[in-house]
mmCIF file of C-alpha atoms in Angstrom:
data_model
loop_
_atom_site.group_PDB
_atom_site.id
_atom_site.type_symbol
_atom_site.label_atom_id
_atom_site.label_comp_id
_atom_site.label_asym_id
_atom_site.label_seq_id
_atom_site.Cartn_x
_atom_site.Cartn_y
_atom_site.Cartn_z
ATOM 1 C CA UNK A 1 -5.895 27.480 5.053
ATOM 2 C CA UNK A 2 -6.533 26.562 1.587
ATOM 3 C CA UNK A 3 -5.367 23.129 2.155
ATOM 4 C CA UNK A 4 -7.214 22.834 5.344
ATOM 5 C CA UNK A 5 -10.291 23.762 3.484
ATOM 6 C CA UNK A 6 -10.004 21.448 0.554
ATOM 7 C CA UNK A 7 -9.601 18.647 3.337
ATOM 8 C CA UNK A 8 -12.389 19.480 5.177
ATOM 9 C CA UNK A 9 -14.796 19.732 1.997
ATOM 10 C CA UNK A 10 -13.318 16.598 0.465
ATOM 11 C CA UNK A 11 -15.795 14.039 2.146
ATOM 12 C CA UNK A 12 -18.622 15.414 0.141
ATOM 13 C CA UNK A 13 -16.771 15.998 -3.125
ATOM 14 C CA UNK A 14 -18.354 13.779 -6.036
ATOM 15 C CA UNK A 15 -16.537 11.771 -8.786
ATOM 16 C CA UNK A 16 -17.732 10.012 -11.592
ATOM 17 C CA UNK A 17 -16.396 6.488 -11.051
ATOM 18 C CA UNK A 18 -16.885 3.713 -13.697
ATOM 19 C CA UNK A 19 -15.462 0.899 -11.268
ATOM 20 C CA UNK A 20 -13.989 0.222 -7.842
ATOM 21 C CA UNK A 21 -12.489 -3.020 -7.388
ATOM 22 C CA UNK A 22 -9.543 -5.286 -5.642
ATOM 23 C CA UNK A 23 -7.595 -7.428 -7.561
ATOM 24 C CA UNK A 24 -3.607 -7.953 -8.206
ATOM 25 C CA UNK A 25 -1.658 -5.115 -9.882
ATOM 26 C CA UNK A 26 -1.043 -6.716 -13.263
ATOM 27 C CA UNK A 27 1.921 -4.360 -14.233
ATOM 28 C CA UNK A 28 5.048 -1.931 -13.262
ATOM 29 C CA UNK A 29 6.644 -2.075 -10.145
ATOM 30 C CA UNK A 30 3.608 -3.120 -8.016
ATOM 31 C CA UNK A 31 2.938 -6.248 -10.241
ATOM 32 C CA UNK A 32 1.661 -9.019 -8.325
ATOM 33 C CA UNK A 33 0.817 -7.043 -5.351
ATOM 34 C CA UNK A 34 -2.780 -6.768 -4.214
ATOM 35 C CA UNK A 35 -4.115 -3.443 -5.076
ATOM 36 C CA UNK A 36 -7.307 -1.508 -4.977
ATOM 37 C CA UNK A 37 -8.279 -0.026 -8.363
ATOM 38 C CA UNK A 38 -10.621 3.288 -8.777
ATOM 39 C CA UNK A 39 -11.189 3.864 -12.590
ATOM 40 C CA UNK A 40 -12.568 7.196 -13.307
ATOM 41 C CA UNK A 41 -14.901 8.201 -16.377
ATOM 42 C CA UNK A 42 -13.698 10.025 -19.429
ATOM 43 C CA UNK A 43 -10.312 9.967 -21.414
ATOM 44 C CA UNK A 44 -8.958 12.694 -23.886
ATOM 45 C CA UNK A 45 -7.296 10.014 -26.125
ATOM 46 C CA UNK A 46 -8.697 6.887 -28.230
ATOM 47 C CA UNK A 47 -5.674 4.722 -28.313
ATOM 48 C CA UNK A 48 -5.933 2.318 -31.170
ATOM 49 C CA UNK A 49 -5.020 -0.969 -28.499
ATOM 50 C CA UNK A 50 -7.163 0.520 -25.665
ATOM 51 C CA UNK A 51 -8.518 -2.228 -23.560
ATOM 52 C CA UNK A 52 -10.971 -0.203 -21.469
ATOM 53 C CA UNK A 53 -12.880 1.609 -23.923
ATOM 54 C CA UNK A 54 -15.861 1.219 -21.512
ATOM 55 C CA UNK A 55 -14.305 3.688 -19.349
ATOM 56 C CA UNK A 56 -15.157 6.670 -21.728
ATOM 57 C CA UNK A 57 -18.757 5.345 -22.438
ATOM 58 C CA UNK A 58 -20.182 7.685 -19.613
ATOM 59 C CA UNK A 59 -21.568 4.892 -17.831
ATOM 60 C CA UNK A 60 -20.472 5.713 -14.247
ATOM 61 C CA UNK A 61 -21.558 6.061 -10.805
ATOM 62 C CA UNK A 62 -21.635 9.360 -8.939
ATOM 63 C CA UNK A 63 -20.037 8.766 -5.351
ATOM 64 C CA UNK A 64 -18.821 10.990 -2.757
ATOM 65 C CA UNK A 65 -15.395 10.809 -1.791
ATOM 66 C CA UNK A 66 -16.489 9.363 1.518
ATOM 67 C CA UNK A 67 -18.150 6.751 -0.218
ATOM 68 C CA UNK A 68 -15.276 5.854 -2.074
ATOM 69 C CA UNK A 69 -12.871 5.720 0.878
ATOM 70 C CA UNK A 70 -15.244 3.503 2.877
ATOM 71 C CA UNK A 71 -15.274 1.025 -0.150
ATOM 72 C CA UNK A 72 -11.684 1.209 -0.363
ATOM 73 C CA UNK A 73 -11.513 0.150 3.199
ATOM 74 C CA UNK A 74 -13.107 -2.718 3.118
ATOM 75 C CA UNK A 75 -10.650 -4.187 0.708
ATOM 76 C CA UNK A 76 -7.870 -3.410 3.234
ATOM 77 C CA UNK A 77 -5.061 -2.829 0.695
ATOM 78 C CA UNK A 78 -2.208 -0.362 0.966
ATOM 79 C CA UNK A 79 -1.830 0.249 -2.841
ATOM 80 C CA UNK A 80 -4.360 2.234 -4.832
ATOM 81 C CA UNK A 81 -4.171 2.507 -8.697
ATOM 82 C CA UNK A 82 -6.082 5.425 -10.050
ATOM 83 C CA UNK A 83 -6.799 4.885 -13.660
ATOM 84 C CA UNK A 84 -9.192 5.460 -16.453
ATOM 85 C CA UNK A 85 -10.029 6.954 -18.464
ATOM 86 C CA UNK A 86 -7.414 9.696 -17.789
ATOM 87 C CA UNK A 87 -7.346 10.556 -13.997
ATOM 88 C CA UNK A 88 -5.605 13.932 -14.419
ATOM 89 C CA UNK A 89 -8.294 15.277 -16.504
ATOM 90 C CA UNK A 90 -9.837 18.591 -14.826
ATOM 91 C CA UNK A 91 -13.124 16.961 -15.040
ATOM 92 C CA UNK A 92 -15.544 15.905 -12.614
ATOM 93 C CA UNK A 93 -12.965 16.204 -9.925
ATOM 94 C CA UNK A 94 -11.190 13.596 -11.248
ATOM 95 C CA UNK A 95 -7.651 15.375 -10.877
ATOM 96 C CA UNK A 96 -8.374 15.870 -7.341
ATOM 97 C CA UNK A 97 -9.015 12.479 -6.509
ATOM 98 C CA UNK A 98 -5.523 10.919 -6.224
ATOM 99 C CA UNK A 99 -4.372 13.623 -4.122
ATOM 100 C CA UNK A 100 -7.154 13.320 -1.446
ATOM 101 C CA UNK A 101 -6.547 9.321 -1.528
ATOM 102 C CA UNK A 102 -2.968 10.151 -0.487
ATOM 103 C CA UNK A 103 -4.156 12.040 2.466
ATOM 104 C CA UNK A 104 -5.806 8.984 3.573
ATOM 105 C CA UNK A 105 -2.721 7.252 3.863
ATOM 106 C CA UNK A 106 -2.767 5.278 0.545
ATOM 107 C CA UNK A 107 0.071 4.691 -1.697
ATOM 108 C CA UNK A 108 -1.148 6.136 -4.979
ATOM 109 C CA UNK A 109 -0.207 5.174 -8.537
ATOM 110 C CA UNK A 110 -1.378 7.346 -11.167
ATOM 111 C CA UNK A 111 -2.009 5.600 -14.469
ATOM 112 C CA UNK A 112 -1.901 8.760 -16.885
ATOM 113 C CA UNK A 113 -1.514 8.475 -20.671
ATOM 114 C CA UNK A 114 1.176 11.056 -20.605
ATOM 115 C CA UNK A 115 -0.869 13.526 -22.884
ATOM 116 C CA UNK A 116 -1.663 15.751 -19.598
ATOM 117 C CA UNK A 117 0.514 17.809 -17.503
ATOM 118 C CA UNK A 118 1.387 16.425 -14.209
ATOM 119 C CA UNK A 119 0.386 18.055 -10.835
ATOM 120 C CA UNK A 120 1.849 21.772 -10.502
ATOM 121 C CA UNK A 121 3.558 22.518 -7.225
ATOM 122 C CA UNK A 122 0.448 24.114 -5.753
ATOM 123 C CA UNK A 123 -1.902 21.312 -6.696
ATOM 124 C CA UNK A 124 0.830 18.914 -4.637
ATOM 125 C CA UNK A 125 0.223 20.917 -1.590
ATOM 126 C CA UNK A 126 -3.271 19.473 -1.578
ATOM 127 C CA UNK A 127 -1.769 16.122 -1.140
ATOM 128 C CA UNK A 128 1.330 13.993 -0.007
ATOM 129 C CA UNK A 129 3.923 13.697 -2.863
ATOM 130 C CA UNK A 130 5.642 10.915 -0.910
ATOM 131 C CA UNK A 131 2.452 8.954 -1.373
ATOM 132 C CA UNK A 132 1.877 9.568 -4.895
ATOM 133 C CA UNK A 133 3.732 7.876 -7.852
ATOM 134 C CA UNK A 134 3.381 8.686 -11.486
ATOM 135 C CA UNK A 135 3.127 5.700 -14.114
ATOM 136 C CA UNK A 136 3.402 7.853 -17.147
ATOM 137 C CA UNK A 137 2.836 6.634 -20.761
ATOM 138 C CA UNK A 138 4.926 7.215 -23.890
ATOM 139 C CA UNK A 139 2.481 7.049 -26.554
ATOM 140 C CA UNK A 140 3.913 5.047 -29.654
ATOM 141 C CA UNK A 141 3.022 5.295 -33.014
ATOM 142 C CA UNK A 142 0.892 1.992 -32.634
ATOM 143 C CA UNK A 143 -1.281 4.070 -30.427
ATOM 144 C CA UNK A 144 -2.193 6.373 -33.356
ATOM 145 C CA UNK A 145 -1.636 9.188 -30.447
ATOM 146 C CA UNK A 146 1.936 9.835 -30.340
ATOM 147 C CA UNK A 147 0.956 13.577 -31.388
ATOM 148 C CA UNK A 148 -0.406 14.162 -27.902
ATOM 149 C CA UNK A 149 2.531 12.812 -26.011
ATOM 150 C CA UNK A 150 4.028 15.428 -23.405
ATOM 151 C CA UNK A 151 7.057 13.383 -21.884
ATOM 152 C CA UNK A 152 9.526 15.916 -22.464
ATOM 153 C CA UNK A 153 7.799 18.141 -19.947
ATOM 154 C CA UNK A 154 6.358 15.778 -17.562
ATOM 155 C CA UNK A 155 10.221 13.986 -17.298
ATOM 156 C CA UNK A 156 11.216 17.222 -15.567
ATOM 157 C CA UNK A 157 8.422 16.553 -12.966
ATOM 158 C CA UNK A 158 9.211 12.992 -12.122
ATOM 159 C CA UNK A 159 10.701 11.778 -8.848
ATOM 160 C CA UNK A 160 12.100 8.233 -7.448
ATOM 161 C CA UNK A 161 9.640 5.931 -7.281
ATOM 162 C CA UNK A 162 7.739 6.976 -10.514
ATOM 163 C CA UNK A 163 7.524 5.054 -13.657
ATOM 164 C CA UNK A 164 7.624 5.440 -17.731
ATOM 165 C CA UNK A 165 5.703 3.038 -19.324
ATOM 166 C CA UNK A 166 5.949 2.183 -23.124
ATOM 167 C CA UNK A 167 3.138 0.089 -24.921
ATOM 168 C CA UNK A 168 4.838 -1.339 -27.978
ATOM 169 C CA UNK A 169 3.319 -3.195 -31.098
ATOM 170 C CA UNK A 170 6.378 -3.370 -33.332
ATOM 171 C CA UNK A 171 10.222 -2.621 -33.853
ATOM 172 C CA UNK A 172 9.056 0.777 -34.961
ATOM 173 C CA UNK A 173 7.792 1.485 -31.746
ATOM 174 C CA UNK A 174 10.864 0.061 -29.757
ATOM 175 C CA UNK A 175 12.847 2.606 -31.733
ATOM 176 C CA UNK A 176 10.324 5.349 -31.295
ATOM 177 C CA UNK A 177 10.706 4.794 -27.361
ATOM 178 C CA UNK A 178 14.255 4.569 -27.455
ATOM 179 C CA UNK A 179 14.720 8.260 -28.891
ATOM 180 C CA UNK A 180 12.272 9.647 -26.570
ATOM 181 C CA UNK A 181 14.115 8.089 -23.735
ATOM 182 C CA UNK A 182 17.215 9.618 -25.446
ATOM 183 C CA UNK A 183 15.686 13.095 -25.495
ATOM 184 C CA UNK A 184 14.635 13.001 -21.644
ATOM 185 C CA UNK A 185 17.801 11.138 -20.431
ATOM 186 C CA UNK A 186 19.146 14.086 -18.517
ATOM 187 C CA UNK A 187 16.017 14.883 -16.937
ATOM 188 C CA UNK A 188 15.706 11.612 -15.357
ATOM 189 C CA UNK A 189 19.181 9.623 -15.048
ATOM 190 C CA UNK A 190 19.639 10.575 -11.339
ATOM 191 C CA UNK A 191 16.400 9.498 -10.388
ATOM 192 C CA UNK A 192 15.346 6.022 -9.193
ATOM 193 C CA UNK A 193 12.619 5.534 -12.050
ATOM 194 C CA UNK A 194 11.693 2.481 -13.676
ATOM 195 C CA UNK A 195 11.152 2.304 -17.457
ATOM 196 C CA UNK A 196 8.741 -0.449 -18.313
ATOM 197 C CA UNK A 197 8.533 -1.964 -22.011
ATOM 198 C CA UNK A 198 5.091 -3.463 -22.467
ATOM 199 C CA UNK A 199 3.428 -5.558 -25.247
ATOM 200 C CA UNK A 200 0.341 -5.113 -26.979
ATOM 201 C CA UNK A 201 -0.597 -8.761 -26.972
ATOM 202 C CA UNK A 202 -0.420 -10.623 -30.032
ATOM 203 C CA UNK A 203 1.579 -8.040 -31.861
ATOM 204 C CA UNK A 204 5.310 -8.275 -31.077
ATOM 205 C CA UNK A 205 7.344 -10.988 -30.119
ATOM 206 C CA UNK A 206 8.255 -11.070 -26.504
ATOM 207 C CA UNK A 207 11.849 -12.323 -27.697
ATOM 208 C CA UNK A 208 12.265 -8.781 -29.126
ATOM 209 C CA UNK A 209 11.329 -6.751 -26.322
ATOM 210 C CA UNK A 210 13.475 -8.972 -23.887
ATOM 211 C CA UNK A 211 16.445 -8.123 -26.694
ATOM 212 C CA UNK A 212 15.889 -4.241 -26.513
ATOM 213 C CA UNK A 213 15.521 -4.577 -22.563
ATOM 214 C CA UNK A 214 19.040 -6.133 -22.502
ATOM 215 C CA UNK A 215 20.502 -3.329 -24.776
ATOM 216 C CA UNK A 216 19.154 -0.754 -22.569
ATOM 217 C CA UNK A 217 20.528 -2.182 -19.498
ATOM 218 C CA UNK A 218 24.055 -1.361 -20.815
ATOM 219 C CA UNK A 219 22.945 2.102 -21.766
ATOM 220 C CA UNK A 220 21.807 2.958 -18.436
ATOM 221 C CA UNK A 221 24.579 1.426 -16.541
ATOM 222 C CA UNK A 222 25.694 4.952 -15.285
ATOM 223 C CA UNK A 223 22.258 5.947 -14.216
ATOM 224 C CA UNK A 224 19.662 5.268 -11.614
ATOM 225 C CA UNK A 225 17.199 4.276 -13.913
ATOM 226 C CA UNK A 226 15.818 0.523 -14.450
ATOM 227 C CA UNK A 227 14.539 -0.936 -17.479
ATOM 228 C CA UNK A 228 12.031 -4.007 -17.161
ATOM 229 C CA UNK A 229 10.190 -6.003 -19.338
ATOM 230 C CA UNK A 230 6.381 -5.619 -18.290
ATOM 231 C CA UNK A 231 4.002 -8.311 -18.967
ATOM 232 C CA UNK A 232 0.317 -7.706 -18.169
ATOM 233 C CA UNK A 233 -0.388 -10.312 -15.341
ATOM 234 C CA UNK A 234 -4.065 -9.683 -14.959
ATOM 235 C CA UNK A 235 -4.245 -10.646 -18.884
ATOM 236 C CA UNK A 236 -2.474 -14.218 -18.173
ATOM 237 C CA UNK A 237 -4.453 -14.959 -15.149
ATOM 238 C CA UNK A 238 -7.876 -14.000 -16.340
ATOM 239 C CA UNK A 239 -7.680 -13.743 -19.923
ATOM 240 C CA UNK A 240 -11.335 -13.628 -20.838
ATOM 241 C CA UNK A 241 -12.255 -11.034 -18.112
ATOM 242 C CA UNK A 242 -12.409 -7.413 -19.364
ATOM 243 C CA UNK A 243 -13.597 -5.802 -16.010
ATOM 244 C CA UNK A 244 -12.874 -6.028 -12.506
ATOM 245 C CA UNK A 245 -9.394 -7.357 -12.781
#
């Protein structure tokens, strides 16, 4: 009954939305795939290399869930990326939005900064977990937010199709990620999870990242994990455009 009531009430729930747009997914397992993006307001972190600082300036439009879905349907994309800001904050219904979108048949990817605990089991009853995929950051020293990282807890909740993303700016960051992944390896080794190494543009040589990816390949050969080099395609295609890509 509780789940049914949530769904019945969903159309009129309101959310603070910074932007909604259609583009090519720029990174991760969906890189190059047409996708819709829903960027929510507010973030609990202030990463040094954040490229969407406008998402926590509190410049947003309050939209009902029905308005959001109607707009997404005009794009005709199966994939929806919920991003921010931080979409898993319990603020202005943001945490509920991916669950509701999953019930509309969208394949929902949640880009979370890794400092917020993932959905509890009772929350997932409000959505379709098979339509929900986490993209969880490991915060590196370059972000200056590494003390807020909770990947060791969150890794236990990851499933096939989820992703772990490491944005790195130096060899120190690479070693940091290597140590983190070693700590959580037993939690994730039997799951089909992508581990993505992504550079802070202009801060690290792609060759260094590529070398690390090749090293990790051998370490993970007896697991179900896949390690990948991730480059933000949208920054290559639209290098001078900040919003809407």
